[in-house]
Every structure is written in C-alpha cells, then in structure tokens.
Short mmCIF file of C-alpha atoms and ligand atoms in Angstrom, two decimals:
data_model
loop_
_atom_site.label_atom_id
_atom_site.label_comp_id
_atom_site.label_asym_id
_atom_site.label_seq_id
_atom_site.Cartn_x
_atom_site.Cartn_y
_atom_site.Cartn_z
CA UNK M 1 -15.92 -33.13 12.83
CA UNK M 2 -17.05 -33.84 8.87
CA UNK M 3 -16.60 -37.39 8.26
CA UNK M 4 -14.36 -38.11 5.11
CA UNK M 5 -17.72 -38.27 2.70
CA UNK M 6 -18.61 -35.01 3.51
CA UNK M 7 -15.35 -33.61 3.18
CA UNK M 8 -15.47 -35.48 -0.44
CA UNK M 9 -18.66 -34.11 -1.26
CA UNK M 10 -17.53 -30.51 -0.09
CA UNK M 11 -14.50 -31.46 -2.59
CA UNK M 12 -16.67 -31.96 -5.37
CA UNK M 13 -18.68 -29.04 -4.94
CA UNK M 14 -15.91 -26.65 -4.89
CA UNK M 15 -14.56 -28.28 -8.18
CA UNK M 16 -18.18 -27.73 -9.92
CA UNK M 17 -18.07 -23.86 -9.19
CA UNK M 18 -20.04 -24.24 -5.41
CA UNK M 19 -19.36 -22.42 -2.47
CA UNK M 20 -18.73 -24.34 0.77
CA UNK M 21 -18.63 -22.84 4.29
CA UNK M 22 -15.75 -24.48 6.56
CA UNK M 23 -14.32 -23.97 9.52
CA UNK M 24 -10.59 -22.47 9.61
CA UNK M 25 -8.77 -21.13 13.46
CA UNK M 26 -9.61 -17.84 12.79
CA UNK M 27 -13.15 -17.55 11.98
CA UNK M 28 -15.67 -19.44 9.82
CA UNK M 29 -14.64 -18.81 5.51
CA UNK M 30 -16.97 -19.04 2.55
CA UNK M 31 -14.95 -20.42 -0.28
CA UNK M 32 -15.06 -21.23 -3.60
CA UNK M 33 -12.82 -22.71 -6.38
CA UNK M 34 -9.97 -19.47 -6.57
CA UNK M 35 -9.17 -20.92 -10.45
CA UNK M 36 -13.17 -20.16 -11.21
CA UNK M 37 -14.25 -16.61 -12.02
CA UNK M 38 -17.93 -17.53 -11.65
CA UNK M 39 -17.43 -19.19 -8.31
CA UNK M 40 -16.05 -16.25 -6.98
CA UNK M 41 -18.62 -13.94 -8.07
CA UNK M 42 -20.85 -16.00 -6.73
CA UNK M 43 -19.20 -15.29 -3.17
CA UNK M 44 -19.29 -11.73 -4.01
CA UNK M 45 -22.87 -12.12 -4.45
CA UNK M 46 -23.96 -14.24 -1.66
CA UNK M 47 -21.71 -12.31 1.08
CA UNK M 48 -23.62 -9.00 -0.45
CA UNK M 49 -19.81 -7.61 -0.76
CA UNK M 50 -18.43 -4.92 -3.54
CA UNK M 51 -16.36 -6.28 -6.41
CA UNK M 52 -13.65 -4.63 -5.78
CA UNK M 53 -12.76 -5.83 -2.24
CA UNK M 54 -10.09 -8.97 -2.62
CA UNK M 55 -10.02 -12.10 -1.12
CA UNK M 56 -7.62 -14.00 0.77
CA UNK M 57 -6.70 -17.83 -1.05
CA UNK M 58 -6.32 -20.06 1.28
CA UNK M 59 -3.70 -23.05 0.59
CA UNK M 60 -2.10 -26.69 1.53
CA UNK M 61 0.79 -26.11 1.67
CA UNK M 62 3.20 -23.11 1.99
CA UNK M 63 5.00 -24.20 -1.11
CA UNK M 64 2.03 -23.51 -3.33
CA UNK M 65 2.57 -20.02 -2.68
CA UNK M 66 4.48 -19.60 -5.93
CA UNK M 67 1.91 -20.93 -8.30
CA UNK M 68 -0.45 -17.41 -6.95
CA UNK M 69 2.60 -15.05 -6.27
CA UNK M 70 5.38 -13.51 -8.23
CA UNK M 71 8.70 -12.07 -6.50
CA UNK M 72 8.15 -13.31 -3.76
CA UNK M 73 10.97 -11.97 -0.83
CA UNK M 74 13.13 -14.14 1.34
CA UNK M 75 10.97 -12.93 4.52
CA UNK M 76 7.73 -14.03 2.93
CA UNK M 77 9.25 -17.80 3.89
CA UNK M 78 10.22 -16.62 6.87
CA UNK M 79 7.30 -15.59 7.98
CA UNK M 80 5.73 -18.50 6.82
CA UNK M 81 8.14 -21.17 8.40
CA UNK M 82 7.21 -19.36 11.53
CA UNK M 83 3.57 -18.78 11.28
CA UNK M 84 2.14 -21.26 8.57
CA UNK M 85 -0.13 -23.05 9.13
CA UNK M 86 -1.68 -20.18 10.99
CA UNK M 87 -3.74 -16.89 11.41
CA UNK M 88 -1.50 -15.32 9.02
CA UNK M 89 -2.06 -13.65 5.72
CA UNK M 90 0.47 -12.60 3.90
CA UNK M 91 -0.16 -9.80 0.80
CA UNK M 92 2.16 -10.23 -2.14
CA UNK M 93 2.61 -9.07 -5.75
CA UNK M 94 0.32 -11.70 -7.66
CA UNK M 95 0.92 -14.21 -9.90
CA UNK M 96 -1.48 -16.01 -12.00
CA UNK M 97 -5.07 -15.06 -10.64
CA UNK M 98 -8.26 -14.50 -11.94
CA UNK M 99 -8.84 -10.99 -11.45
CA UNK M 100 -12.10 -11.36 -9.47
CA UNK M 101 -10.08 -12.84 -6.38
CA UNK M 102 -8.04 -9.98 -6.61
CA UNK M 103 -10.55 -7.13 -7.14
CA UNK M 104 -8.58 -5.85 -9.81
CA UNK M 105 -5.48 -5.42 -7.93
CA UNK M 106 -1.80 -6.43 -8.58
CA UNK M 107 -1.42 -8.21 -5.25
CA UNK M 108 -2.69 -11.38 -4.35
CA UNK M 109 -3.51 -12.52 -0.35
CA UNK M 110 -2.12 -15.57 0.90
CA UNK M 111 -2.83 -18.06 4.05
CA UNK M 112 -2.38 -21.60 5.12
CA UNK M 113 -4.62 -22.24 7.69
CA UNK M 114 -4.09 -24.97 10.41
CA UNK M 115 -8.19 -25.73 11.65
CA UNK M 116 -7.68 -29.43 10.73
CA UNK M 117 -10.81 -29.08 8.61
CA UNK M 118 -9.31 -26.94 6.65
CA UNK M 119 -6.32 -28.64 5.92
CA UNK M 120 -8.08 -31.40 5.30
CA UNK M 121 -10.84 -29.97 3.20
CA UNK M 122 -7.66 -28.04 1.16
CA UNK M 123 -5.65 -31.19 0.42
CA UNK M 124 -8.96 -33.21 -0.98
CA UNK M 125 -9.23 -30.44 -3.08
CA UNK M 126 -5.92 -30.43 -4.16
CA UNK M 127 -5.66 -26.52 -5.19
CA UNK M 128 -5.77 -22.66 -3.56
CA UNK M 129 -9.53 -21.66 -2.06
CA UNK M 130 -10.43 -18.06 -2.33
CA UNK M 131 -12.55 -17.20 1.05
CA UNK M 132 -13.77 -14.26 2.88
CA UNK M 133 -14.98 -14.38 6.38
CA UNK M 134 -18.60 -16.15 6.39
CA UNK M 135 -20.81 -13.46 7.12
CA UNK M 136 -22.97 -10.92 5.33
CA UNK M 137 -20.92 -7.76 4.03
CA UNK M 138 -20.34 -5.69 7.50
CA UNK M 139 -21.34 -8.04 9.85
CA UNK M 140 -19.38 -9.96 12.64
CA UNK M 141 -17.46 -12.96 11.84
CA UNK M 142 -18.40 -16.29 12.01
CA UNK M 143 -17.17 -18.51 14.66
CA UNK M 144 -19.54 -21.49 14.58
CA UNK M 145 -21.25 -23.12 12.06
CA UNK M 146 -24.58 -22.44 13.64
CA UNK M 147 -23.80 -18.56 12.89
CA UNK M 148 -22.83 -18.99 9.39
CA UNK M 149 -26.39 -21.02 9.12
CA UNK M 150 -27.82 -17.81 10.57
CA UNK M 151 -25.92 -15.73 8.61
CA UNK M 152 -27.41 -17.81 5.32
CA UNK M 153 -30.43 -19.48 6.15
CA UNK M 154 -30.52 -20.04 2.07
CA UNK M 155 -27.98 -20.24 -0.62
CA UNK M 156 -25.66 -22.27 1.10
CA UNK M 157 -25.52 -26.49 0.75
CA UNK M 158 -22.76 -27.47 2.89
CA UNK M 159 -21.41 -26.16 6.16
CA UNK M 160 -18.68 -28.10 7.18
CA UNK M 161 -18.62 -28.18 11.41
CA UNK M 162 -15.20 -27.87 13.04
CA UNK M 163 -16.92 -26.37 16.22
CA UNK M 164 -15.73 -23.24 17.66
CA UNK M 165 -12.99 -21.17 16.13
CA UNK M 166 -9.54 -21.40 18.48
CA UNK M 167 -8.71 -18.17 17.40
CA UNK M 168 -11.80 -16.17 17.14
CA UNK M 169 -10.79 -12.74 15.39
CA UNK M 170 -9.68 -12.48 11.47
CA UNK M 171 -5.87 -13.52 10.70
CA UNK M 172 -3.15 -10.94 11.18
CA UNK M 173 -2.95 -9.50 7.16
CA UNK M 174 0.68 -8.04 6.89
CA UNK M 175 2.05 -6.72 3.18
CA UNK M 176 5.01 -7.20 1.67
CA UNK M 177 4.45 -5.39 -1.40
CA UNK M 178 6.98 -3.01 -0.56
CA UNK M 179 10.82 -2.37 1.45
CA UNK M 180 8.73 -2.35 4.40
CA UNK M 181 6.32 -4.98 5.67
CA UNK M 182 3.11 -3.03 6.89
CA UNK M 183 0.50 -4.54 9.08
CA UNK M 184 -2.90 -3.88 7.31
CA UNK M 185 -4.83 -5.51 10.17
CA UNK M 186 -3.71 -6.49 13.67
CA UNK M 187 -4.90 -10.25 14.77
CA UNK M 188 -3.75 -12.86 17.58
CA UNK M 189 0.16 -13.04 15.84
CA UNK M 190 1.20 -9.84 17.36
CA UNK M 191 3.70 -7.05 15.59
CA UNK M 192 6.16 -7.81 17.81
CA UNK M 193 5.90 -11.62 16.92
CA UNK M 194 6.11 -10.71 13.21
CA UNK M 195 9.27 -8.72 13.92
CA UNK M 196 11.06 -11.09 15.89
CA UNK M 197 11.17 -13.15 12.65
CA UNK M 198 11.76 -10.10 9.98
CA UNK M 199 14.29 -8.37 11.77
CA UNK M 200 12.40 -5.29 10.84
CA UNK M 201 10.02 -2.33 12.19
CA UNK M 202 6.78 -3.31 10.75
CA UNK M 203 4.84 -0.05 9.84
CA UNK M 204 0.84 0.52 10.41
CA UNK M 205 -0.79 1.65 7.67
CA UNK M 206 -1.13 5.07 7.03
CA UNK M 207 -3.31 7.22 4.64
CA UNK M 208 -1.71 7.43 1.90
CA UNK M 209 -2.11 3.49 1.55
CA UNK M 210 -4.40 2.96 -1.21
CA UNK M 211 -4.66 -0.47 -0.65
CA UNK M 212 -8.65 -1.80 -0.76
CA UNK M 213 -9.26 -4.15 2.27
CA UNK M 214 -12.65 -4.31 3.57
CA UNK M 215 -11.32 -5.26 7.00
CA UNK M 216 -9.43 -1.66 7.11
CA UNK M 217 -13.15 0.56 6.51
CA UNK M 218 -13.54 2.43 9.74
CA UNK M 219 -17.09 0.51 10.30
CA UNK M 220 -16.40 -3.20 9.70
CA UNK M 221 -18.05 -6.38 12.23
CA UNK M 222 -20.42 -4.18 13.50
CA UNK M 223 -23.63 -5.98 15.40
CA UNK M 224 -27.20 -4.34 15.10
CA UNK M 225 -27.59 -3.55 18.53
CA UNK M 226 -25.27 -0.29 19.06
CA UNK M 227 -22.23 -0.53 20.71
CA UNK M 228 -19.97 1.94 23.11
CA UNK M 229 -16.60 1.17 24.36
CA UNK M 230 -16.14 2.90 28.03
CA UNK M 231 -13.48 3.84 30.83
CA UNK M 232 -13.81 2.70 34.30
CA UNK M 233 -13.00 6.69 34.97
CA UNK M 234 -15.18 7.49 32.15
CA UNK M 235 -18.18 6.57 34.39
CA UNK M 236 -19.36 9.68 35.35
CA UNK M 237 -22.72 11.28 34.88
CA UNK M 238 -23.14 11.83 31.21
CA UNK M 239 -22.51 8.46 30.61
CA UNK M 240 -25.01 7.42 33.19
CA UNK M 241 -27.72 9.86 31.38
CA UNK M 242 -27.37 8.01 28.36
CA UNK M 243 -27.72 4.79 29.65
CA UNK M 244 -30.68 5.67 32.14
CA UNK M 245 -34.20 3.85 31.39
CA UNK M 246 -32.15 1.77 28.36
CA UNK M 247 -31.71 -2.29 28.08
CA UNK M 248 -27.93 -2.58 28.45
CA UNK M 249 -26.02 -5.17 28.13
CA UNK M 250 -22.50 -5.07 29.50
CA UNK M 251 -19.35 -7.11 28.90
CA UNK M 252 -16.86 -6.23 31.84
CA UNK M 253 -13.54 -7.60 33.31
CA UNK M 254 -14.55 -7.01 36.85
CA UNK M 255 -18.39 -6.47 37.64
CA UNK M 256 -17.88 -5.93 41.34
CA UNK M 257 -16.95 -2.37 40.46
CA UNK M 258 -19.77 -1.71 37.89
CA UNK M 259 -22.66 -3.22 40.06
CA UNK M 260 -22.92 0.31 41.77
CA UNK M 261 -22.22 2.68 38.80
CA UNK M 262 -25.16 1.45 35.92
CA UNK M 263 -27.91 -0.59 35.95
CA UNK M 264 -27.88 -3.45 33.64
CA UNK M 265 -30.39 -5.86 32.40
CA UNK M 266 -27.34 -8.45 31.04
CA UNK M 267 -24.01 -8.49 32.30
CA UNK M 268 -21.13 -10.56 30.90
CA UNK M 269 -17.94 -11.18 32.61
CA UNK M 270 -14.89 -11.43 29.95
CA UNK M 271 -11.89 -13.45 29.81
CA UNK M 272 -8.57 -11.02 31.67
CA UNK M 273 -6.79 -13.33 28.95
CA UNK M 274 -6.11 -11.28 25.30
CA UNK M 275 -6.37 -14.60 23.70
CA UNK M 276 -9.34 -16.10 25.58
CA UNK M 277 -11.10 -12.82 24.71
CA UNK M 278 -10.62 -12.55 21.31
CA UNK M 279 -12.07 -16.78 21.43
CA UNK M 280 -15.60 -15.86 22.50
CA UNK M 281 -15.57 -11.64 21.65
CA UNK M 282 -17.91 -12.57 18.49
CA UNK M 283 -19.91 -15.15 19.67
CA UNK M 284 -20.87 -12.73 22.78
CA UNK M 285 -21.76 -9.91 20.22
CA UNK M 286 -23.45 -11.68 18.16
CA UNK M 287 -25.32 -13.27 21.09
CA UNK M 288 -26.15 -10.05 22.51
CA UNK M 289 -27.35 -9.08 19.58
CA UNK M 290 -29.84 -11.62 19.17
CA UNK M 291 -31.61 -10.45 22.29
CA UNK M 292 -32.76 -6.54 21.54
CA UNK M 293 -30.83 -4.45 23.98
CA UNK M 294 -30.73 -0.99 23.45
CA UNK M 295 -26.45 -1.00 23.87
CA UNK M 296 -24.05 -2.97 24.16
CA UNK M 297 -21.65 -1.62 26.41
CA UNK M 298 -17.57 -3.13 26.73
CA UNK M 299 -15.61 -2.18 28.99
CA UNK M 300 -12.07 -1.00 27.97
CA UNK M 301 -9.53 -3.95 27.43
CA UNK M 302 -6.00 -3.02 28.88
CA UNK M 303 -3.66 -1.09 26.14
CA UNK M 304 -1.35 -3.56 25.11
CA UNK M 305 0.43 -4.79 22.07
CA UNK M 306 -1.75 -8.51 22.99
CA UNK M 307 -4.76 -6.34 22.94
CA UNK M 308 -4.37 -4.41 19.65
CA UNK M 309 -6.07 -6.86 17.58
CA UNK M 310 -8.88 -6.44 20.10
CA UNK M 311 -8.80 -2.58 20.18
CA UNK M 312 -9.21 -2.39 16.81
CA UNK M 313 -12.24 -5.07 16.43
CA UNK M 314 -14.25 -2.99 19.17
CA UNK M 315 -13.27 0.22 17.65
CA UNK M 316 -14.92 -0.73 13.96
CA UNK M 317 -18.05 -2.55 15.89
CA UNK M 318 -18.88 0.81 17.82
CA UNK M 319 -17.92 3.19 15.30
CA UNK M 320 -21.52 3.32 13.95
CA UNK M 321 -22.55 4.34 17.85
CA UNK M 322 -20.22 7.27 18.15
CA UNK M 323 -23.02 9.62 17.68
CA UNK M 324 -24.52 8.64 20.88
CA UNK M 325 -22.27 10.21 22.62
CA UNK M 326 -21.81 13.17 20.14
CA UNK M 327 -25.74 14.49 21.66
CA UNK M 328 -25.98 17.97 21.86
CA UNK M 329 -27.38 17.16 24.99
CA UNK M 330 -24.49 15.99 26.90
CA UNK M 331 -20.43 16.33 26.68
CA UNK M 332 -19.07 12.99 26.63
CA UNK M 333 -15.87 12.44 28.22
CA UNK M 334 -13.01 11.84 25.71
CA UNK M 335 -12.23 8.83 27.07
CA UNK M 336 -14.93 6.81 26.44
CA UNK M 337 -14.53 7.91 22.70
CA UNK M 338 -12.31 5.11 22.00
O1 LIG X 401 -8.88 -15.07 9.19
C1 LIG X 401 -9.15 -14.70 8.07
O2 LIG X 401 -8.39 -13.99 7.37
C2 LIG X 401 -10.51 -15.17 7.50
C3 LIG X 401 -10.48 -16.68 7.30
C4 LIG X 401 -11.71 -17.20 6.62
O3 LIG X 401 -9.32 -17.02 6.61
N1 LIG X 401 -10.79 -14.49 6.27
C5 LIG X 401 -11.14 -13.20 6.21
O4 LIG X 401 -11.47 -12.80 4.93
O5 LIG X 401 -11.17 -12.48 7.18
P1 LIG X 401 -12.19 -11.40 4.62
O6 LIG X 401 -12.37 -11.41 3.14
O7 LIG X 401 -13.37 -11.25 5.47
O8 LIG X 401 -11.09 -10.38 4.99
C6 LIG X 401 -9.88 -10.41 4.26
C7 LIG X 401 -9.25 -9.08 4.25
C8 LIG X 401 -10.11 -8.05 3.60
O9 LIG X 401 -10.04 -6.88 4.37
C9 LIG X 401 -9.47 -7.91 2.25
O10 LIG X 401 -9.74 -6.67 1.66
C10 LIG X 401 -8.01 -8.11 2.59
O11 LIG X 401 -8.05 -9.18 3.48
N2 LIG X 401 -7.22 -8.50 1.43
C11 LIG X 401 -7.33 -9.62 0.69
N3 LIG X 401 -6.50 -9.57 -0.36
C12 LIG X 401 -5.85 -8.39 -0.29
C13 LIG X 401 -4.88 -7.73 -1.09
N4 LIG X 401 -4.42 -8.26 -2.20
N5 LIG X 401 -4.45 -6.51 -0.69
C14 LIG X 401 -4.92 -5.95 0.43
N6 LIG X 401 -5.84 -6.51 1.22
C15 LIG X 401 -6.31 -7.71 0.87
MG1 LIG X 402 -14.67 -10.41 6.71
#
C-alpha cells in the first residue's frame, strides 16, 4: 500500500494537471484533475482514446454528487446508500463539467469507489477525479499495477499499488437519464441487485440508445492473441479442425472432460465462483496473451444473471475472432458462436 507521501505527492500531481494511475475495486483508473480541461485531454491522449467517449468522475463522498449533477432523482440516493462506495456508476444529467469529461454530452458519470487507495487518494485531493480504465484504447483492463506499467512503459510518473483488484471487471454503469433506469453495462452488482433497491424493471439497452460509451462497442477488452468462447456440446469435429496443429491455450471449469476432446499446450482451470472469476478473468487473458498462443479458448460460463457481467466481457474479447469460425471451410456449430 502507498505510504501517506506518495499519496501526497500523487495529490499534488493531480492538482498541477498530471495524470496518476491508482488502484480502485474494479480495475486499475488513469485519472486526472476532472476541473482541468488539459488534464483530461491529456488522458485522452495517453489512453490513445476518441474525444468523444466520456469518462466516469470518481468522488469522496456520495454527497459531492450534486456539485457534477443536476436533477438528480430520489433513486440516484438510493442506489447510492446501497451501493456507494462501490463498483457502481451511476449516469446522470450533468451539472457543472468541463465538456472534455463529458465528450460533449449532457450527462455526466458518477462513482465512489471503496479500494481504500482510492478513497484515500480522493479525500487528499479533496475534489471529483475523471478516470477511465488504465489501459490502451481497446485493450483489457488493468488489474495490477504491474499491467498498467506494461500498459505505459512511458508517460506515466506515479502508479499508486493497491495490489490486485477485488473486483476485477469494470463497475456496473446504470442510467438514470430517463423514467427508466437502463443498465448500459452489466458488472459484479447484478440487475436484480439494482432492482431490489429501485423497485423497478431495469431495461438493457437497446438500439435506439444513442448514448456513446466505449465499454458498449461490440469489440471492447480484447487481448492480441484471438479468442473463441465454446460449448462442452459444441466439441465436435469442426471445432477440433480448427484447433488441430495450433498453440491453444484453454481456460476450463472442469479439464477432466476436455483432456480427451483437444490437445492443448496451456490449460487453465477457472474459478466455478461468478465472482472469483471475474477476480482473475483479466489477469489470465492478459497472461495468456503474453505467451504467443495461437487461441485462446474459454469454455462457456453457466447462463446466469451472476454471470452476465462475464458473458458480456468474453463476448467483446472474442468478437474480433468470430471469423474463425465463419471459414468457408467448415460450418461451425451455432453454439460456440456465443
Ligand atoms: O470500474 C470502472 O468503471 C473503471 C474504474 C477505473 O472506475 N472505469 C472505467 O472507465 O471502466 P472507462 O472509461 O474505461 O469506462 C467507462 C465507461 C465507458 O464505456 C464510457 O463511455 C461510459 O463509462 N460513460 C462514462 N460517462 C458516460 C455518460 N455520461 N454516458 C454514457 N456512458 C458513459
Ligand atoms: Mg475501459
């Protein structure tokens, strides 16, 4: 844990327009000053990330959430008392924001955090920090401070260490912008969790949603190495094919049953746990990655509410892969298409 100089010095830095890394439950943040224009832009430019995607500004205190929002609903507190300080984030019409945090948009994204290096780093500071997930534009989340130094090997002074993320996956972003909250992007507070407090159906976002969030493109935390989601069932013979004389690596639940059907050159057992899971999904992509395989191959997670946030995280990291499987050469059962 950063001792209480460093958390000064990452203080200071953020009050002179710097950007400092720091740990929060979710994953690893890059943040800046949300009061300074240039700071931000300078997040914009380091992440490699298009103006117009918004940021989320983190705060102390739940009660700061008027000096950044405007009409704000009875539920917003109520899904705060519940939730803050936690992987929530909560969109709302904005108040008083420089319009880089915002990427030109009338709504402003809201979180207290509970990592207490956040909290910590938040109260020196004394105002709201406007931070995006600490990794290049596309790439997987953060979840240790060694990644976000691999993620930057330059252009970044201080990474504050609050070892590995609890959480492991992106906060639960739900909007409130209108009559009905919708979910914008699933995380470890589940819909059902969110409802129990509002009282109200909570709608997924549909098409006709313009809303701008990075975290909602169909390709989003996607590794190098390609990645396919399969079926237990699904492991028939054109799967096989594509897989024969490759360097797989696999993450399964249960690798008694797989030892038979592929050949592997890694194999990772995962956590049976949604919430275990979701800890160490990123680091074990991002290791994987490291280590040239040819795929990365996950087994289907159970289809859950606890596993949406899941779902959807493996869904955007093997969208880019789909085509494997779209060969001419082979038909690939639907169910590994998923
Ligand atoms: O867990 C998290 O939320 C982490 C930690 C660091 O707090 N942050 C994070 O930030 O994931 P980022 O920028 O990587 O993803 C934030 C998502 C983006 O998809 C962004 O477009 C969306 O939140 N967002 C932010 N403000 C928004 C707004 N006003 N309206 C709609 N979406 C918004
Ligand atoms: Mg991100």
């Amino acid at each position: 844990m950063p001792s209480f100089d460093e958390i000064q010095r990452a203080a200071d830095q953020l009050r002179a327009g710097g950007i400092v890394a720091f740990p929060t439950e979710t994953v690893y943040g890059l943040g800046a000053d949300a009061r300074q224009p240039k700071a931000i832009k300078a997040i914009f430019k380091l992440k490699g990330r298009p103006l117009d995607h918004p940021l989320i500004v983190h705060l102390g205190e739940t009660t700061d959430i008027r000096g950044w929002a405007r009409n704000i609903p009875e539920i917003a507190y109520d899904l705060a008392d519940a939730f803050w300080p936690g992987p929530l984030t909560l969109i709302l019409a904005r108040g008083e924001v420089p319009d880089e945090v915002t990427g030109g948009q009338d709504s402003i994204g809201l979180r207290v955090p509970s990592h207490p290096v956040a909290r910590e780093l938040l109260r020196t500071f004394g105002s709201g920090i406007a931070a995006p997930s600490a990794n290049r534009f596309g790439r997987v989340s953060p979840t240790r401070s060694e990644h976000v130094k691999t993620e930057f090997p330059k252009g970044l002074e201080i990474i504050l260490d609050g070892g590995s993320c609890d959480v492991g996956l992106e906060s639960t972003i739900i909007s409130l912008l209108e009559e009905e909250p919708i979910l914008l992007r699933p995380g470890a507070i589940t819909l059902k969790q969110l409802e129990r407090v509002t009282g109200q159906l909570i709608r997924a976002p549909n098409e006709n949603n313009h809303v701008r969030a990075s975290g909602l493109l169909a390709s989003h935390y996607a590794p190098d190495t390609a990645v396919l989601v399969f079926d237990q069932e699904a492991l028939g013979n054109p799967l096989k094919a594509l897989l024969d004389g490759r360097r797989i690596a696999l993450m399964c639940f249960d690798d008694a049953l797989l030892k038979t059907a592929i050949k592997t050159t890694a194999r990772v057992r995962m956590p049976g746990d949604a919430a275990a899971y979701g800890q160490i999904l990123y680091s074990t992509l991002r290791a994987l990655d490291s280590e040239a395989y040819d795929l990365i191959l996950v087994e289907k997670p159970p289809e859950t509410e606890a596993w949406r946030a899941i779902h959807d995280r493996l869904q955007k990291a093997s969208h880019d892969s789909q085509h494997l499987l779209a060969s001419p050469a082979f038909e690939a059962p639907h169910s590994i298409r998923s």
